[in-house]
Tab-separated table of C-alpha atoms in Angstrom:
chain	number	residue	atom	x	y	z
A	26	MET	CA	-60.092	62.468	184.440
A	27	ASN	CA	-61.103	61.139	181.031
A	28	LYS	CA	-58.010	61.197	180.474
A	29	HIS	CA	-56.770	58.363	183.343
A	30	ILE	CA	-59.641	55.960	180.987
A	31	ASP	CA	-58.935	56.269	178.016
A	32	ALA	CA	-54.905	55.790	179.951
A	33	LEU	CA	-56.351	51.862	180.513
A	34	ILE	CA	-58.055	51.180	177.722
A	35	THR	CA	-54.899	51.783	175.883
A	36	ARG	CA	-53.091	49.720	178.304
A	37	GLN	CA	-55.586	46.494	177.445
A	38	GLU	CA	-54.878	43.656	175.666
A	39	ASN	CA	-58.664	42.359	176.348
A	40	ALA	CA	-61.892	44.002	177.314
A	41	PHE	CA	-64.060	41.556	179.315
A	42	LEU	CA	-67.632	42.026	177.621
A	43	THR	CA	-71.365	41.641	179.949
A	44	SER	CA	-74.481	40.827	178.510
A	45	ILE	CA	-77.677	39.562	179.349
A	46	ASP	CA	-79.306	35.566	178.648
A	47	ASP	CA	-82.373	34.610	177.647
A	48	ALA	CA	-82.545	33.935	181.301
A	49	GLY	CA	-81.613	37.048	182.591
A	50	TYR	CA	-78.723	35.968	183.857
A	51	PRO	CA	-75.299	37.750	183.534
A	52	THR	CA	-72.816	36.143	181.666
A	53	VAL	CA	-69.564	37.605	180.635
A	54	LYS	CA	-66.873	36.776	178.148
A	55	VAL	CA	-63.229	38.516	177.410
A	56	VAL	CA	-62.536	39.420	173.884
A	57	ARG	CA	-60.113	41.786	172.216
A	58	SER	CA	-59.956	45.708	173.479
A	59	PRO	CA	-62.028	47.619	170.848
A	60	ARG	CA	-60.870	47.809	167.767
A	61	LYS	CA	-61.922	50.598	167.417
A	62	ARG	CA	-63.368	54.341	169.266
A	63	ASP	CA	-64.349	56.826	169.697
A	64	GLY	CA	-63.622	58.700	173.102
A	65	LEU	CA	-65.127	57.076	176.028
A	66	LYS	CA	-68.513	56.978	174.699
A	67	THR	CA	-68.208	55.211	171.641
A	68	MET	CA	-66.541	51.301	171.621
A	69	TYR	CA	-66.610	48.920	168.332
A	70	PHE	CA	-65.930	44.728	169.376
A	71	THR	CA	-65.137	41.944	166.617
A	72	THR	CA	-66.750	38.847	167.506
A	73	HIS	CA	-68.065	35.841	165.246
A	74	ASN	CA	-71.551	36.254	164.044
A	75	ASN	CA	-72.622	33.342	165.354
A	76	THR	CA	-72.275	33.518	168.780
A	77	GLN	CA	-74.443	33.105	172.285
A	78	MET	CA	-73.361	36.449	173.415
A	79	VAL	CA	-74.346	38.351	169.845
A	80	LYS	CA	-77.539	36.466	170.925
A	81	SER	CA	-77.901	38.081	173.335
A	82	TYR	CA	-77.088	41.648	172.502
A	83	GLU	CA	-80.677	41.231	169.983
A	84	ALA	CA	-82.922	40.054	172.637
A	85	ASN	CA	-81.428	42.523	175.277
A	86	GLN	CA	-78.982	46.218	174.238
A	87	GLN	CA	-78.134	46.207	177.852
A	88	ALA	CA	-73.713	45.606	178.723
A	89	MET	CA	-71.326	46.532	180.320
A	90	VAL	CA	-67.849	46.729	179.159
A	91	TYR	CA	-64.715	45.963	182.490
A	92	PHE	CA	-61.471	46.763	181.781
A	93	MET	CA	-58.586	46.562	184.119
A	94	ASP	CA	-55.358	47.387	185.315
A	95	GLU	CA	-53.961	44.529	187.414
A	96	ALA	CA	-50.759	46.465	187.875
A	97	ARG	CA	-52.284	49.060	189.037
A	98	PHE	CA	-55.000	48.252	190.909
A	99	GLN	CA	-56.932	50.316	188.112
A	100	THR	CA	-61.020	49.290	186.606
A	101	ALA	CA	-63.109	51.008	184.818
A	102	SER	CA	-66.885	49.284	184.110
A	103	PHE	CA	-69.375	51.752	181.178
A	104	TYR	CA	-72.971	50.790	181.427
A	105	GLY	CA	-74.641	51.490	178.259
A	106	THR	CA	-76.063	49.721	175.266
A	107	MET	CA	-74.692	47.278	173.179
A	108	THR	CA	-75.727	46.460	169.623
A	109	VAL	CA	-75.115	44.525	166.402
A	110	GLU	CA	-74.194	46.746	164.079
A	111	THR	CA	-74.826	47.856	160.191
A	112	ASP	CA	-73.237	50.112	158.835
A	113	PRO	CA	-71.421	48.367	156.270
A	114	ILE	CA	-68.177	51.462	156.076
A	115	ILE	CA	-67.181	50.532	159.528
A	116	ILE	CA	-67.003	46.265	158.740
A	117	GLN	CA	-65.341	46.552	155.941
A	118	GLU	CA	-62.685	49.172	157.508
A	119	LEU	CA	-62.371	46.686	161.129
A	120	MET	CA	-62.077	44.377	158.038
A	121	GLU	CA	-59.801	44.845	157.145
A	122	THR	CA	-57.894	46.219	159.807
A	123	GLU	CA	-59.077	42.597	161.455
A	124	ASN	CA	-55.347	40.564	163.407
A	125	ALA	CA	-57.802	39.341	166.396
A	126	PRO	CA	-55.905	36.499	167.520
A	127	VAL	CA	-59.554	34.646	166.846
A	128	PHE	CA	-59.836	35.677	162.817
A	129	ALA	CA	-56.368	34.397	162.870
A	130	LYS	CA	-57.363	32.080	159.153
A	131	GLY	CA	-58.158	34.859	157.813
A	132	VAL	CA	-62.287	36.268	158.039
A	133	ASP	CA	-64.910	35.751	156.741
A	134	PRO	CA	-67.100	38.429	155.384
A	135	LYS	CA	-70.180	36.012	156.164
A	136	THR	CA	-69.763	35.074	159.740
A	137	TYR	CA	-68.187	38.637	160.926
A	138	CYS	CA	-69.726	40.492	163.319
A	139	VAL	CA	-68.729	43.669	165.098
A	140	LEU	CA	-70.455	45.114	167.929
A	141	ARG	CA	-71.065	48.652	168.715
A	142	PHE	CA	-71.102	49.696	172.026
A	143	THR	CA	-72.638	53.153	173.396
A	144	ALA	CA	-71.690	54.109	177.343
A	145	ASP	CA	-73.826	55.425	179.248
A	146	LYS	CA	-71.197	56.051	182.257
A	147	VAL	CA	-68.151	54.325	183.922
A	148	LYS	CA	-67.503	53.766	187.410
A	149	PHE	CA	-64.017	54.349	187.536
A	150	PHE	CA	-61.392	52.889	190.651
A	151	SER	CA	-57.765	54.017	191.016
A	152	ASN	CA	-56.437	54.958	193.664
A	153	MET	CA	-58.868	53.588	196.124
A	154	THR	CA	-61.462	55.493	195.818
A	155	THR	CA	-64.669	55.818	192.887
A	156	GLU	CA	-66.061	57.842	190.163
A	157	VAL	CA	-68.835	57.598	188.692
A	158	ILE	CA	-68.768	60.169	185.618
A	159	ASP	CA	-71.785	60.360	182.811
A	160	LEU	CA	-70.733	60.410	179.536
């Protein structure tokens, strides 16, 4: 099953990140697919550090990452925590390979932010069935 979920993520250009705002409501933001992954358990996303989404994760780390393959009618919902990455090696590695449209004019190290998502479980929908996998 994991190889099917991995393939779903690999095919996607975008991911949907959810956070909880300061009023306790869920919010959703579309971002580029993970810039780096360690299997299904850990994913790294990049953004600007002054976004509302980053502020939400600093206040409440609960998060969900959602991938959808519309053509194959498959989805994967990852549940876990999102933190702002502080490891300078990972930040530099992603900064050096950055090619997301949001950074088309170049990366400013003062505003560049790496988010690290650590999944606890994934809910995978395919062939009209849903399977929940603990990671």
